[in-house]
């Protein structure tokens, strides 16, 4: 059981307010990283010598031998103009910690301080990953390429959740946040006179058939117990009333919670695009960009996560998934991980200019992650 002293709480709140006043965007987190490093060093926590532009990797080695696990916090802010009335508003016009990553940083710093003070409880090592550039979905990938997961057995993280009260932790195995993929489909026909369509191949007709039929993939090809959305968000082709254009371009996104659905959908979509084009005498270019995987929580950790919440003095509740994306998912491509919602009782959703949170959630999160690390390492 970890006791977060009043003094530590006060200190973490002060640090959070400093970070809030000084937000930095993705891959520009120079000052943020320097402060994290300084605060970790002041607490005699080891910084690992990774050669990274921004972000900090630290480690607390327990007194007992054992494996290594990681706890991750993101560190970047957003290009949002702050409209809260807190006394520690952003001092950089047009930049704001509107996703609460300032809260994540000091909470995980708090967990590191608690664990460093009680190394005798640790059967192994805890690596703290302060990750840049979450908002552009590139930071996790960058750090994995730098080798931060080497030797790490499992990874844990959180996102603050404004619609959950402070003291509650949202827990769910498997899909918690949706995968995000992008596509661009160009149907190519033969342009011509609008009055003589038999001499043309009309890509507008081909694209129209596709837009309607593509939804049958969700209805007929995806398992009833899986969920996915295909949204076509842009159609471009033609520029006047009496000419058949030679191509039409579609853009859109696919969101799902199951890796199986995510893997199957692009092939179904591409097949349908090819047969629709071919059946009408046209051709197609199909481009797919894998953007973010599903935040896919390893069920092997669920029980421990729930117990840690209760042991730390708080409540575990069933998490409601979000169709937003989160690049924590990227780590889970390599090692098992578990991501939770941390209740912060805020007035607005993520990315809103009036986004805010209750600072008493800092001690909840710090105590929870310290407790979780001890429990996970005991079980590994
Ligand atoms: Zn965000
Ligand atoms: Zn965020």
Short mmCIF file of C-alpha atoms and ligand atoms in Angstrom, two decimals:
data_model
loop_
_atom_site.label_atom_id
_atom_site.label_comp_id
_atom_site.label_asym_id
_atom_site.label_seq_id
_atom_site.Cartn_x
_atom_site.Cartn_y
_atom_site.Cartn_z
CA UNK A 1 0.00 0.00 0.00
CA UNK A 2 1.43 3.33 -1.03
CA UNK A 3 0.75 6.47 0.92
CA UNK A 4 0.99 9.59 -1.17
CA UNK A 5 2.02 12.26 1.34
CA UNK A 6 0.45 15.69 1.30
CA UNK A 7 3.85 17.12 0.49
CA UNK A 8 4.22 14.93 -2.60
CA UNK A 9 0.68 15.73 -3.76
CA UNK A 10 1.41 19.45 -3.44
CA UNK A 11 4.65 19.08 -5.34
CA UNK A 12 3.06 17.08 -8.17
CA UNK A 13 0.22 19.61 -8.53
CA UNK A 14 2.77 22.42 -8.76
CA UNK A 15 4.67 20.53 -11.45
CA UNK A 16 1.47 19.83 -13.36
CA UNK A 17 0.65 23.53 -13.35
CA UNK A 18 4.12 24.35 -14.62
CA UNK A 19 3.67 21.87 -17.49
CA UNK A 20 0.20 23.25 -18.18
CA UNK A 21 1.57 26.77 -18.46
CA UNK A 22 4.30 25.57 -20.81
CA UNK A 23 2.76 23.24 -23.40
CA UNK A 24 4.83 21.92 -26.30
CA UNK A 25 3.62 20.21 -29.48
CA UNK A 26 4.61 16.79 -30.83
CA UNK A 27 8.38 16.25 -31.17
CA UNK A 28 9.01 19.78 -29.87
CA UNK A 29 8.89 18.76 -26.19
CA UNK A 30 12.42 20.00 -25.39
CA UNK A 31 11.61 22.00 -22.25
CA UNK A 32 9.10 19.38 -21.07
CA UNK A 33 11.71 16.62 -21.43
CA UNK A 34 14.38 18.70 -19.68
CA UNK A 35 12.06 19.28 -16.71
CA UNK A 36 11.01 15.64 -16.48
CA UNK A 37 14.66 14.67 -16.50
CA UNK A 38 15.49 17.21 -13.82
CA UNK A 39 12.61 16.09 -11.60
CA UNK A 40 13.54 12.41 -11.97
CA UNK A 41 17.18 13.15 -11.18
CA UNK A 42 16.24 15.24 -8.14
CA UNK A 43 14.52 12.10 -6.88
CA UNK A 44 17.57 9.95 -7.67
CA UNK A 45 15.78 7.99 -10.35
CA UNK A 46 18.03 6.57 -13.09
CA UNK A 47 17.70 8.05 -16.58
CA UNK A 48 18.46 5.52 -19.34
CA UNK A 49 20.87 6.80 -22.02
CA UNK A 50 18.60 6.52 -25.05
CA UNK A 51 19.57 8.91 -27.81
CA UNK A 52 16.13 10.44 -28.38
CA UNK A 53 15.19 13.93 -29.59
CA UNK A 54 12.44 14.40 -27.01
CA UNK A 55 10.97 12.20 -24.31
CA UNK A 56 12.67 10.61 -21.30
CA UNK A 57 13.21 6.96 -20.38
CA UNK A 58 13.86 6.20 -16.71
CA UNK A 59 14.08 3.11 -14.59
CA UNK A 60 13.59 1.97 -11.01
CA UNK A 61 15.31 -1.32 -10.21
CA UNK A 62 13.78 -3.29 -7.38
CA UNK A 63 15.71 -4.89 -4.54
CA UNK A 64 14.58 -8.31 -5.67
CA UNK A 65 15.52 -9.85 -9.00
CA UNK A 66 12.82 -10.14 -11.64
CA UNK A 67 11.66 -9.10 -15.09
CA UNK A 68 11.15 -5.58 -16.44
CA UNK A 69 7.80 -3.97 -17.09
CA UNK A 70 7.07 -0.48 -18.41
CA UNK A 71 4.68 2.33 -17.54
CA UNK A 72 4.08 4.93 -20.22
CA UNK A 73 2.97 8.55 -20.16
CA UNK A 74 2.57 10.75 -23.21
CA UNK A 75 3.98 14.28 -22.94
CA UNK A 76 2.78 16.42 -25.88
CA UNK A 77 0.18 19.19 -26.08
CA UNK A 78 -2.18 20.30 -28.85
CA UNK A 79 -2.50 23.27 -31.21
CA UNK A 80 -5.60 24.47 -29.32
CA UNK A 81 -6.19 27.96 -27.96
CA UNK A 82 -6.99 27.61 -24.27
CA UNK A 83 -10.34 28.95 -23.11
CA UNK A 84 -10.42 27.80 -19.48
CA UNK A 85 -10.30 30.26 -16.62
CA UNK A 86 -7.72 28.37 -14.54
CA UNK A 87 -5.02 30.58 -12.97
CA UNK A 88 -2.27 28.49 -14.62
CA UNK A 89 -3.41 28.94 -18.24
CA UNK A 90 -1.13 28.19 -21.15
CA UNK A 91 1.41 30.94 -21.64
CA UNK A 92 1.89 30.02 -25.29
CA UNK A 93 -0.91 31.34 -27.45
CA UNK A 94 -2.47 28.59 -29.55
CA UNK A 95 -0.97 25.68 -27.63
CA UNK A 96 -2.64 23.83 -24.79
CA UNK A 97 -2.52 20.61 -22.78
CA UNK A 98 -6.10 19.99 -23.93
CA UNK A 99 -5.75 16.22 -23.72
CA UNK A 100 -4.45 16.17 -20.14
CA UNK A 101 -1.00 14.76 -20.90
CA UNK A 102 0.33 17.17 -18.22
CA UNK A 103 -1.73 15.15 -15.74
CA UNK A 104 -0.38 11.86 -17.14
CA UNK A 105 3.23 13.05 -16.76
CA UNK A 106 3.09 14.06 -13.09
CA UNK A 107 1.00 11.01 -12.16
CA UNK A 108 3.57 8.64 -13.64
CA UNK A 109 6.37 10.72 -12.14
CA UNK A 110 4.57 10.28 -8.80
CA UNK A 111 4.43 6.50 -9.30
CA UNK A 112 8.17 6.51 -10.08
CA UNK A 113 8.92 8.47 -6.89
CA UNK A 114 6.78 6.13 -4.77
CA UNK A 115 8.41 3.01 -6.21
CA UNK A 116 11.89 4.47 -5.88
CA UNK A 117 11.21 5.02 -2.17
CA UNK A 118 10.04 1.43 -1.75
CA UNK A 119 12.37 -0.62 -3.92
CA UNK A 120 12.14 -3.40 -1.36
CA UNK A 121 8.62 -4.11 -2.61
CA UNK A 122 9.73 -4.58 -6.21
CA UNK A 123 10.53 -8.01 -7.66
CA UNK A 124 12.04 -6.69 -10.87
CA UNK A 125 12.45 -3.40 -12.70
CA UNK A 126 9.99 -0.71 -13.78
CA UNK A 127 10.84 1.36 -16.84
CA UNK A 128 9.12 4.72 -17.18
CA UNK A 129 8.51 5.80 -20.75
CA UNK A 130 7.73 9.51 -21.14
CA UNK A 131 6.74 9.44 -24.79
CA UNK A 132 6.63 12.36 -27.23
CA UNK A 133 4.23 12.94 -30.11
CA UNK A 134 1.17 10.90 -29.15
CA UNK A 135 -1.20 13.37 -30.79
CA UNK A 136 0.33 12.76 -34.22
CA UNK A 137 0.46 8.98 -33.66
CA UNK A 138 4.22 8.81 -34.20
CA UNK A 139 5.88 8.90 -30.79
CA UNK A 140 5.33 5.27 -29.79
CA UNK A 141 6.61 4.04 -33.15
CA UNK A 142 9.68 6.28 -32.82
CA UNK A 143 10.52 4.99 -29.35
CA UNK A 144 10.01 1.34 -30.31
CA UNK A 145 12.47 1.89 -33.17
CA UNK A 146 14.95 3.27 -30.62
CA UNK A 147 14.65 0.02 -28.68
CA UNK A 148 12.81 1.17 -25.55
CA UNK A 149 10.83 -2.08 -25.38
CA UNK A 150 13.91 -4.31 -25.41
CA UNK A 151 13.75 -6.65 -22.45
CA UNK A 152 10.32 -5.35 -21.39
CA UNK A 153 7.70 -8.00 -20.67
CA UNK A 154 4.53 -5.95 -20.36
CA UNK A 155 3.48 -2.30 -20.66
CA UNK A 156 0.85 -0.24 -18.82
CA UNK A 157 -0.67 3.16 -19.38
CA UNK A 158 -3.73 5.33 -18.96
CA UNK A 159 -5.78 8.12 -20.37
CA UNK A 160 -7.66 10.54 -18.17
CA UNK A 161 -11.43 10.25 -18.62
CA UNK A 162 -13.45 13.43 -17.96
CA UNK A 163 -16.78 11.57 -17.67
CA UNK A 164 -15.57 9.28 -14.86
CA UNK A 165 -15.43 10.51 -11.25
CA UNK A 166 -12.08 10.82 -9.46
CA UNK A 167 -11.23 7.56 -7.71
CA UNK A 168 -12.67 5.32 -10.39
CA UNK A 169 -10.53 3.43 -12.87
CA UNK A 170 -12.10 2.07 -16.05
CA UNK A 171 -10.94 -1.46 -16.87
CA UNK A 172 -11.63 -3.64 -19.89
CA UNK A 173 -9.84 -6.50 -21.64
CA UNK A 174 -9.35 -6.43 -25.43
CA UNK A 175 -10.56 -3.49 -27.53
CA UNK A 176 -10.61 -0.22 -25.56
CA UNK A 177 -9.85 2.31 -28.29
CA UNK A 178 -10.53 1.88 -31.98
CA UNK A 179 -8.05 1.29 -34.76
CA UNK A 180 -7.81 4.16 -37.21
CA UNK A 181 -7.05 3.52 -40.88
CA UNK A 182 -7.23 5.78 -43.91
CA UNK A 183 -7.98 4.98 -47.54
CA UNK A 184 -7.96 6.70 -50.89
CA UNK A 185 -9.67 5.07 -53.88
CA UNK A 186 -9.43 6.47 -57.39
CA UNK A 187 -11.85 5.06 -59.97
CA UNK A 188 -10.60 5.61 -63.49
CA UNK A 189 -12.83 5.60 -66.53
CA UNK A 190 -12.77 7.38 -69.86
CA UNK A 191 -14.00 10.95 -70.01
CA UNK A 192 -16.35 12.10 -72.71
CA UNK A 193 -19.48 13.92 -73.82
CA UNK A 194 -22.34 13.76 -71.34
CA UNK A 195 -24.75 13.12 -74.22
CA UNK A 196 -22.70 10.22 -75.62
CA UNK A 197 -21.98 8.09 -72.52
CA UNK A 198 -21.58 4.83 -74.48
CA UNK A 199 -18.31 6.19 -75.83
CA UNK A 200 -17.09 6.98 -72.32
CA UNK A 201 -16.56 4.93 -69.14
CA UNK A 202 -18.31 6.91 -66.44
CA UNK A 203 -16.34 6.86 -63.15
CA UNK A 204 -19.17 8.68 -61.35
CA UNK A 205 -21.47 5.70 -61.87
CA UNK A 206 -18.71 3.31 -60.74
CA UNK A 207 -17.93 5.37 -57.61
CA UNK A 208 -21.63 5.69 -56.79
CA UNK A 209 -22.15 1.94 -56.91
CA UNK A 210 -19.11 1.50 -54.69
CA UNK A 211 -20.21 4.05 -52.08
CA UNK A 212 -23.52 2.23 -51.68
CA UNK A 213 -22.21 -1.33 -51.86
CA UNK A 214 -19.22 -0.88 -49.57
CA UNK A 215 -21.52 -0.76 -46.54
CA UNK A 216 -22.54 -4.37 -47.27
CA UNK A 217 -19.05 -5.36 -46.07
CA UNK A 218 -20.10 -4.35 -42.56
CA UNK A 219 -23.50 -6.02 -42.91
CA UNK A 220 -22.44 -9.26 -44.65
CA UNK A 221 -18.73 -9.91 -44.24
CA UNK A 222 -17.98 -8.89 -40.63
CA UNK A 223 -18.78 -11.13 -37.68
CA UNK A 224 -21.94 -10.08 -35.83
CA UNK A 225 -19.92 -9.86 -32.62
CA UNK A 226 -17.34 -7.55 -34.11
CA UNK A 227 -17.96 -3.89 -34.82
CA UNK A 228 -16.61 -1.67 -37.51
CA UNK A 229 -17.42 1.52 -39.34
CA UNK A 230 -16.53 2.43 -42.92
CA UNK A 231 -16.98 6.14 -43.57
CA UNK A 232 -16.44 7.68 -46.99
CA UNK A 233 -15.81 11.30 -46.22
CA UNK A 234 -14.88 12.84 -49.55
CA UNK A 235 -15.91 12.35 -53.20
CA UNK A 236 -14.18 14.32 -55.91
CA UNK A 237 -14.71 14.10 -59.65
CA UNK A 238 -15.90 16.22 -62.52
CA UNK A 239 -16.13 19.99 -62.75
CA UNK A 240 -19.03 20.84 -65.02
CA UNK A 241 -22.51 19.65 -66.13
CA UNK A 242 -21.96 18.33 -69.65
CA UNK A 243 -18.66 16.43 -69.45
CA UNK A 244 -18.13 12.94 -68.07
CA UNK A 245 -14.88 13.11 -66.05
CA UNK A 246 -12.15 10.52 -66.41
CA UNK A 247 -11.76 9.82 -62.69
CA UNK A 248 -13.39 10.07 -59.27
CA UNK A 249 -11.46 10.00 -56.02
CA UNK A 250 -12.92 8.78 -52.71
CA UNK A 251 -11.35 9.20 -49.28
CA UNK A 252 -12.38 7.90 -45.91
CA UNK A 253 -11.59 5.97 -42.76
CA UNK A 254 -12.26 2.61 -41.15
CA UNK A 255 -12.61 2.18 -37.37
CA UNK A 256 -12.92 -1.07 -35.52
CA UNK A 257 -12.14 -2.67 -32.17
CA UNK A 258 -11.15 -6.15 -33.28
CA UNK A 259 -7.81 -6.88 -34.92
CA UNK A 260 -9.55 -9.64 -36.96
CA UNK A 261 -11.96 -7.15 -38.50
CA UNK A 262 -9.18 -4.66 -39.06
CA UNK A 263 -7.18 -7.22 -40.97
CA UNK A 264 -10.09 -8.44 -43.11
CA UNK A 265 -11.71 -5.16 -44.14
CA UNK A 266 -9.06 -3.73 -46.51
CA UNK A 267 -9.06 -6.87 -48.62
CA UNK A 268 -12.87 -6.90 -48.84
CA UNK A 269 -12.83 -3.23 -49.78
CA UNK A 270 -10.14 -3.64 -52.39
CA UNK A 271 -11.86 -6.66 -53.98
CA UNK A 272 -15.13 -4.78 -54.18
CA UNK A 273 -13.40 -1.75 -55.69
CA UNK A 274 -11.71 -3.90 -58.33
CA UNK A 275 -14.82 -5.84 -59.31
CA UNK A 276 -16.97 -2.69 -59.38
CA UNK A 277 -14.45 -0.93 -61.61
CA UNK A 278 -13.92 -3.96 -63.86
CA UNK A 279 -17.63 -4.74 -64.16
CA UNK A 280 -18.12 -1.26 -65.58
CA UNK A 281 -15.07 -1.29 -67.83
CA UNK A 282 -12.94 0.94 -65.61
CA UNK A 283 -9.91 0.62 -63.38
CA UNK A 284 -9.05 1.47 -59.81
CA UNK A 285 -6.13 2.59 -57.65
CA UNK A 286 -6.62 1.45 -54.08
CA UNK A 287 -4.43 3.00 -51.39
CA UNK A 288 -4.55 1.98 -47.76
CA UNK A 289 -2.71 3.62 -44.88
CA UNK A 290 -2.53 1.77 -41.58
CA UNK A 291 -2.68 4.60 -39.09
CA UNK A 292 -3.27 3.24 -35.57
CA UNK A 293 -3.90 -0.27 -34.28
CA UNK A 294 -6.60 -1.15 -31.73
CA UNK A 295 -5.74 -0.51 -28.09
CA UNK A 296 -6.05 -4.20 -27.39
CA UNK A 297 -5.72 -4.96 -23.68
CA UNK A 298 -4.15 -8.28 -22.69
CA UNK A 299 -6.77 -10.14 -20.64
CA UNK A 300 -4.00 -11.86 -18.62
CA UNK A 301 -3.58 -8.56 -16.71
CA UNK A 302 -7.22 -7.66 -16.10
CA UNK A 303 -7.56 -9.32 -12.70
CA UNK A 304 -4.32 -7.74 -11.42
CA UNK A 305 -5.36 -4.31 -12.70
CA UNK A 306 -8.71 -4.57 -10.89
CA UNK A 307 -7.06 -5.76 -7.68
CA UNK A 308 -4.48 -2.96 -7.84
CA UNK A 309 -7.25 -0.36 -8.11
CA UNK A 310 -8.96 -1.72 -5.00
CA UNK A 311 -5.72 -2.25 -3.07
CA UNK A 312 -4.70 1.35 -3.77
CA UNK A 313 -8.00 2.40 -2.19
CA UNK A 314 -10.05 3.11 -5.28
CA UNK A 315 -12.73 1.55 -7.44
CA UNK A 316 -12.43 -0.45 -10.65
CA UNK A 317 -15.38 -0.03 -13.01
CA UNK A 318 -16.10 -1.58 -16.42
CA UNK A 319 -14.64 0.71 -19.06
CA UNK A 320 -16.76 1.95 -21.95
CA UNK A 321 -14.62 1.86 -25.11
CA UNK A 322 -13.88 5.00 -27.13
CA UNK A 323 -13.76 5.24 -30.93
CA UNK A 324 -10.84 7.64 -30.63
CA UNK A 325 -7.35 6.36 -31.41
CA UNK A 326 -4.27 6.20 -29.14
CA UNK A 327 -0.73 5.25 -30.10
CA UNK A 328 -0.23 3.18 -26.92
CA UNK A 329 -1.69 0.53 -29.24
CA UNK A 330 1.59 0.49 -31.10
CA UNK A 331 3.47 -1.00 -28.11
CA UNK A 332 0.82 -3.71 -27.86
CA UNK A 333 1.86 -4.88 -31.33
CA UNK A 334 5.07 -6.08 -29.69
CA UNK A 335 4.36 -6.95 -26.07
CA UNK A 336 1.19 -7.47 -24.01
CA UNK A 337 -0.11 -4.30 -22.43
CA UNK A 338 -3.03 -2.86 -20.52
CA UNK A 339 -4.45 0.65 -20.83
CA UNK A 340 -7.00 2.06 -18.38
CA UNK A 341 -9.27 5.07 -18.02
CA UNK A 342 -8.44 7.30 -15.05
CA UNK A 343 -11.45 9.24 -13.74
CA UNK A 344 -10.74 13.00 -13.59
CA UNK A 345 -14.28 14.43 -13.48
CA UNK A 346 -13.72 17.13 -16.09
CA UNK A 347 -16.26 19.51 -17.65
CA UNK A 348 -15.35 18.83 -21.31
CA UNK A 349 -14.14 16.07 -23.58
CA UNK A 350 -10.53 15.67 -24.78
CA UNK A 351 -9.20 18.37 -27.13
CA UNK A 352 -11.84 20.93 -26.12
CA UNK A 353 -10.49 24.48 -25.45
CA UNK A 354 -12.18 24.33 -22.02
CA UNK A 355 -10.77 20.90 -21.17
CA UNK A 356 -9.92 20.65 -17.46
CA UNK A 357 -9.61 18.02 -14.76
CA UNK A 358 -9.66 17.52 -11.00
CA UNK A 359 -6.12 17.52 -9.67
CA UNK A 360 -6.93 15.13 -6.81
CA UNK A 361 -6.85 12.43 -9.52
CA UNK A 362 -3.03 12.78 -9.53
CA UNK A 363 -2.60 10.96 -6.24
CA UNK A 364 -5.10 8.29 -7.34
CA UNK A 365 -3.14 7.60 -10.51
CA UNK A 366 0.26 7.68 -8.80
CA UNK A 367 -0.79 5.24 -6.08
CA UNK A 368 -2.59 3.00 -8.57
CA UNK A 369 0.38 2.63 -10.93
CA UNK A 370 2.85 2.08 -8.07
CA UNK A 371 0.58 -0.64 -6.65
CA UNK A 372 0.05 -2.15 -10.09
CA UNK A 373 3.78 -2.38 -10.79
CA UNK A 374 4.42 -4.21 -7.53
CA UNK A 375 1.58 -6.66 -8.16
CA UNK A 376 2.41 -7.35 -11.80
CA UNK A 377 6.07 -8.04 -11.02
CA UNK A 378 5.08 -10.40 -8.22
CA UNK A 379 2.98 -12.40 -10.69
CA UNK A 380 5.45 -12.45 -13.58
ZN1 LIG B 1 -5.42 13.76 -27.55
ZN1 LIG B 2 -4.44 12.16 -25.05
#
